[in-house]
Coordinates of C-alpha atoms and ligand atoms in Angstrom, one line a residue:
S165 CA 127.9 79.1 89.0
R166 CA 130.5 78.0 91.5
L167 CA 128.7 80.0 94.3
F168 CA 125.4 78.2 93.4
A169 CA 127.1 74.8 93.5
A170 CA 128.8 75.5 96.8
S171 CA 125.7 76.8 98.4
R172 CA 123.9 73.6 97.4
R173 CA 126.3 71.8 99.7
L174 CA 125.4 73.9 102.7
S175 CA 122.8 72.6 105.0
V176 CA 119.9 75.0 104.6
E177 CA 117.0 74.8 107.0
P178 CA 113.9 73.7 105.3
E179 CA 112.0 76.7 104.0
V180 CA 109.0 77.6 106.1
M181 CA 107.1 80.8 105.1
K182 CA 107.6 82.9 108.2
K183 CA 104.4 84.4 109.6
N184 CA 104.4 87.3 112.0
S185 CA 103.2 86.3 115.5
S186 CA 100.9 89.3 115.4
S187 CA 99.4 91.7 112.8
A188 CA 102.7 93.4 112.5
K189 CA 103.6 94.1 108.8
F190 CA 107.0 94.1 107.1
I191 CA 107.0 96.9 104.5
T192 CA 109.9 97.5 102.1
L193 CA 110.6 100.5 99.9
E194 CA 112.4 100.1 96.6
G195 CA 113.4 102.2 93.6
G196 CA 116.2 103.5 91.5
E197 CA 118.3 106.6 92.2
G198 CA 116.4 109.8 92.7
A199 CA 113.1 108.0 92.9
G200 CA 112.3 109.8 96.2
K201 CA 112.6 106.9 98.6
S202 CA 113.6 109.1 101.5
T203 CA 110.8 111.5 100.8
S204 CA 108.3 108.6 100.6
R205 CA 109.7 107.0 103.7
D206 CA 109.1 110.1 105.7
F207 CA 105.5 110.2 104.5
I208 CA 104.9 106.5 105.4
V209 CA 106.4 107.2 108.9
S210 CA 103.9 110.0 109.4
L211 CA 101.0 107.7 108.3
L212 CA 102.1 104.9 110.8
S213 CA 102.5 107.5 113.6
D214 CA 99.1 109.0 112.8
H215 CA 97.6 105.6 113.2
S216 CA 99.5 105.0 116.5
I217 CA 101.1 101.9 115.0
P218 CA 104.3 100.8 116.8
F219 CA 107.0 100.5 114.2
V220 CA 110.7 100.3 113.5
H221 CA 112.2 102.2 110.6
T222 CA 115.4 100.8 109.2
R223 CA 117.4 100.5 106.0
E224 CA 119.7 98.2 103.9
P225 CA 122.5 97.9 103.7
G226 CA 122.6 98.8 107.3
G227 CA 120.2 98.8 110.2
T228 CA 122.6 97.4 112.8
P229 CA 126.1 98.4 113.8
I230 CA 127.6 95.6 111.8
G231 CA 125.4 96.4 108.8
E232 CA 126.2 100.1 108.9
T233 CA 129.9 99.3 108.9
L234 CA 129.4 97.0 105.9
R235 CA 127.3 99.8 104.2
E236 CA 130.3 102.2 104.5
L237 CA 132.5 99.6 102.8
L238 CA 129.9 99.0 100.0
L239 CA 129.3 102.7 99.2
S240 CA 132.9 103.9 99.6
K241 CA 134.8 105.1 96.6
K242 CA 138.2 104.5 98.3
G243 CA 140.6 101.8 97.1
V244 CA 140.0 98.9 94.9
P245 CA 136.2 98.3 94.4
P246 CA 134.8 95.0 95.7
S247 CA 134.3 92.2 93.2
V248 CA 130.6 91.5 92.4
T249 CA 130.8 88.3 94.5
T250 CA 132.2 90.3 97.4
E251 CA 129.5 92.9 97.0
L252 CA 126.8 90.3 97.0
L253 CA 128.1 88.5 100.1
L254 CA 128.6 91.8 102.0
V255 CA 125.0 92.7 101.2
F256 CA 123.7 89.4 102.4
A257 CA 126.0 89.4 105.5
A258 CA 124.5 92.8 106.5
R259 CA 121.0 91.3 105.8
A260 CA 121.6 88.3 108.0
Q261 CA 122.5 90.5 110.9
H262 CA 119.7 92.8 110.2
L263 CA 117.1 90.0 110.3
H264 CA 118.7 88.6 113.4
E265 CA 119.1 91.8 115.4
T266 CA 116.4 94.1 114.2
I267 CA 113.7 92.8 111.8
E268 CA 112.7 89.4 113.4
P269 CA 112.7 90.7 117.0
A270 CA 110.6 93.7 116.0
L271 CA 108.0 91.6 114.2
A272 CA 107.9 89.2 117.1
E273 CA 107.1 92.0 119.5
G274 CA 104.3 93.2 117.2
K275 CA 106.1 96.2 115.8
W276 CA 105.8 96.9 112.1
V277 CA 109.1 97.2 110.1
L278 CA 109.5 99.8 107.5
C279 CA 112.7 99.0 105.6
D280 CA 114.4 101.2 103.0
R281 CA 115.5 98.6 100.4
F282 CA 115.7 94.8 100.9
T283 CA 116.4 91.7 98.8
D284 CA 114.6 93.1 95.7
A285 CA 117.5 95.6 95.6
T286 CA 120.0 92.7 95.5
Y287 CA 118.2 91.2 92.5
A288 CA 117.9 94.6 90.8
Y289 CA 121.5 95.8 91.4
Q290 CA 123.7 92.8 91.8
G291 CA 121.5 90.6 89.5
Y292 CA 120.1 92.6 86.7
G293 CA 122.5 95.6 87.1
R294 CA 125.8 93.7 87.5
G295 CA 124.7 90.5 85.8
F296 CA 125.2 88.1 88.8
D297 CA 123.5 84.7 88.5
L298 CA 119.9 85.2 89.7
N299 CA 119.7 81.5 90.9
A300 CA 122.7 82.1 93.2
I301 CA 121.0 85.2 94.7
S302 CA 117.9 83.1 95.2
T303 CA 120.0 80.4 97.1
L304 CA 121.5 83.1 99.3
E305 CA 118.0 84.5 99.9
D306 CA 116.7 81.1 101.1
L307 CA 119.8 80.6 103.3
V308 CA 119.6 84.1 105.0
Q309 CA 115.9 84.8 105.1
N310 CA 114.6 81.3 106.0
G311 CA 111.3 82.2 104.3
R312 CA 110.9 85.8 105.6
Q313 CA 109.5 88.0 102.8
P314 CA 108.0 91.5 103.0
D315 CA 104.2 91.8 103.3
L316 CA 104.2 94.8 101.0
T317 CA 106.9 96.2 98.7
V318 CA 106.4 99.7 97.3
L319 CA 108.4 100.2 94.1
L320 CA 109.0 103.8 93.2
D321 CA 109.5 103.6 89.5
I322 CA 111.2 106.4 87.6
D323 CA 113.0 106.9 84.3
P324 CA 116.7 106.8 85.3
V325 CA 117.4 109.9 83.3
V326 CA 115.0 111.9 85.5
G327 CA 116.1 110.1 88.7
M328 CA 119.8 110.6 88.1
E329 CA 119.2 114.3 87.5
R330 CA 117.4 114.5 90.9
A331 CA 120.1 112.6 92.6
R332 CA 122.9 114.8 91.1
L333 CA 121.1 117.9 92.4
R334 CA 120.8 116.4 95.9
A335 CA 124.3 115.4 97.1
E336 CA 127.7 114.0 96.2
L337 CA 127.2 110.7 94.3
D338 CA 128.2 107.4 96.0
R339 CA 129.9 104.4 94.3
F340 CA 126.6 103.1 92.9
E341 CA 125.3 106.4 91.7
E342 CA 128.4 106.8 89.5
E343 CA 127.4 103.9 87.3
E344 CA 126.5 104.6 83.7
L345 CA 122.9 105.0 82.5
A346 CA 122.7 101.5 81.0
F347 CA 123.3 100.1 84.5
F348 CA 120.3 102.0 85.9
E349 CA 118.1 101.0 82.9
R350 CA 118.9 97.3 83.8
V351 CA 118.1 97.9 87.5
R352 CA 114.8 99.5 86.6
A353 CA 113.9 96.6 84.2
G354 CA 114.8 94.1 86.9
Y355 CA 112.6 95.8 89.5
L356 CA 109.7 96.0 87.0
S357 CA 110.1 92.4 86.0
R358 CA 110.0 91.2 89.6
A359 CA 107.0 93.5 90.4
S360 CA 105.0 92.0 87.4
K361 CA 105.3 88.5 88.9
D362 CA 104.5 89.1 92.6
S363 CA 101.4 90.7 94.1
R364 CA 103.2 91.9 97.2
F365 CA 104.6 94.8 94.9
K366 CA 102.7 98.0 94.4
V367 CA 104.3 100.2 91.7
V368 CA 104.1 104.0 92.1
D369 CA 104.9 106.4 89.3
A370 CA 107.6 108.4 91.0
S371 CA 107.9 110.9 88.2
Q372 CA 104.7 112.5 89.6
N373 CA 104.9 115.5 91.9
V374 CA 105.3 114.8 95.7
T375 CA 101.6 115.4 96.4
A376 CA 100.5 112.8 93.8
V377 CA 103.1 110.3 95.0
Q378 CA 101.9 110.7 98.5
A379 CA 98.2 110.3 97.5
D380 CA 99.2 107.0 95.8
L381 CA 101.1 105.9 98.9
A382 CA 98.2 106.7 101.2
A383 CA 95.8 104.6 99.0
I384 CA 98.3 101.7 99.0
L385 CA 98.8 101.7 102.7
Q386 CA 95.1 102.3 103.6
P387 CA 94.0 98.6 103.7
L388 CA 97.0 97.6 105.8
L389 CA 96.5 100.5 108.2
E390 CA 92.8 99.7 108.6
G391 CA 93.5 96.0 109.1
G392 CA 96.3 96.1 111.7
G393 CA 97.0 99.1 113.9
Ligands
LIG426 N1 122.2 98.3 97.2 C1 122.6 97.2 96.5 O1 123.3 97.3 95.5 N2 122.1 95.9 96.8 C2 121.3 95.7 97.9 O2 120.9 94.6 98.2 C3 120.9 96.9 98.7 C4 121.4 98.1 98.3 C5 120.0 96.7 99.8 C6 122.5 102.7 98.7 O3 121.1 102.6 98.8 C7 122.9 101.8 97.6 O4 122.9 100.4 98.0 C8 121.9 101.8 96.4 C9 121.8 100.4 96.0 C10 122.7 99.6 96.8 N3 122.4 102.5 95.3 N4 122.6 103.7 95.3 N5 122.8 104.8 95.3 P1 120.2 103.9 99.4 O5 118.8 103.4 99.4 O6 120.8 104.3 100.7 O7 120.6 105.0 98.4 P2 119.7 105.9 97.4 O8 119.1 105.1 96.3 O9 120.5 107.0 97.0 O10 118.4 106.3 98.3 P3 117.9 107.7 98.9 O11 118.9 108.5 99.6 O12 116.6 107.4 99.7 O13 117.5 108.5 97.6 P4 116.2 108.7 96.7 O14 115.4 107.6 96.5 O15 116.8 109.3 95.5 O16 115.3 109.7 97.6 P5 115.2 111.2 97.9 O17 116.5 111.7 98.6 O18 113.9 111.3 98.7 O19 115.0 112.0 96.5 C11 116.0 112.5 95.7 C12 115.8 114.0 95.4 O20 114.6 114.1 94.6 C13 115.6 114.9 96.6 O21 116.3 116.1 96.3 C14 114.1 115.1 96.7 O22 113.8 116.3 97.3 C15 113.7 115.0 95.3 N6 112.4 114.4 95.1 C16 111.8 113.4 95.8 N7 110.5 113.2 95.3 C17 110.3 114.0 94.3 C18 109.2 114.3 93.4 N8 108.1 113.5 93.5 N9 109.3 115.2 92.5 C19 110.5 116.0 92.4 N10 111.6 115.8 93.2 C20 111.5 114.9 94.1

């Protein structure tokens, strides 16, 4: 694509896998609509607190004043919707600031970072959902993240029919939530495809009741909690 060709001309710092200066972990939460991310996030927050682990809880798009302003633009239903390219660049602009202002400083100080959505959401929504070139997303990922990747990604997987029903009962739908079912089927398939290729993912069956989901989360987090409080 043109974006991919243009980005090739940018001078990108050589990729070095970033390591945390301490045992601090970078954990991301992903899933489709109604998967129960907020509910699971609150549970993980309580686990970290119980283990006296210093952490920052944040979200994407958002997590900084600039990022939250971009989030409003991205979710708003007012006016002409952004083009897919605009949407993608806004998401990565918010992420660049988020890494600079929140995520990297926290990890450097030894604080864990629990982040509601990260770049896997970009692959799932803008890539698989909207059909944007995955190679171009990968190029932007390299440019913006300079090797930073989550240590653990919890994917809350749910049939979009069930998830959308939950989301509808919860609150007014935002711009993404008004997409058709086929979009969410593609998003789900995208997440599952990525999860099948990378061991940092742990997939949780989010159609279970809250107690069962929380038991799975506790089992997934246990090794990290034991290893690095
Ligand atoms: N987006 C993007 O396109 N590209 C990107 O790179 C990024 C994001 C980073 C906003 O994200 C949008 O940004 C998102 C993709 C796009 N699309 N949308 N919409 P968001 O994370 O802020 O929005 P969200 O997906 O709506 O997240 P959420 O508010 O955390 O919702 P949730 O996952 O549906 O969680 P919930 O509120 O906890 O659960 C929904 C309801 O189900 C609620 O009433 C719960 O009480 C109930 N629930 C939860 N768990 C259960 C169980 N186990 N059983 C029964 N009922 C349950």
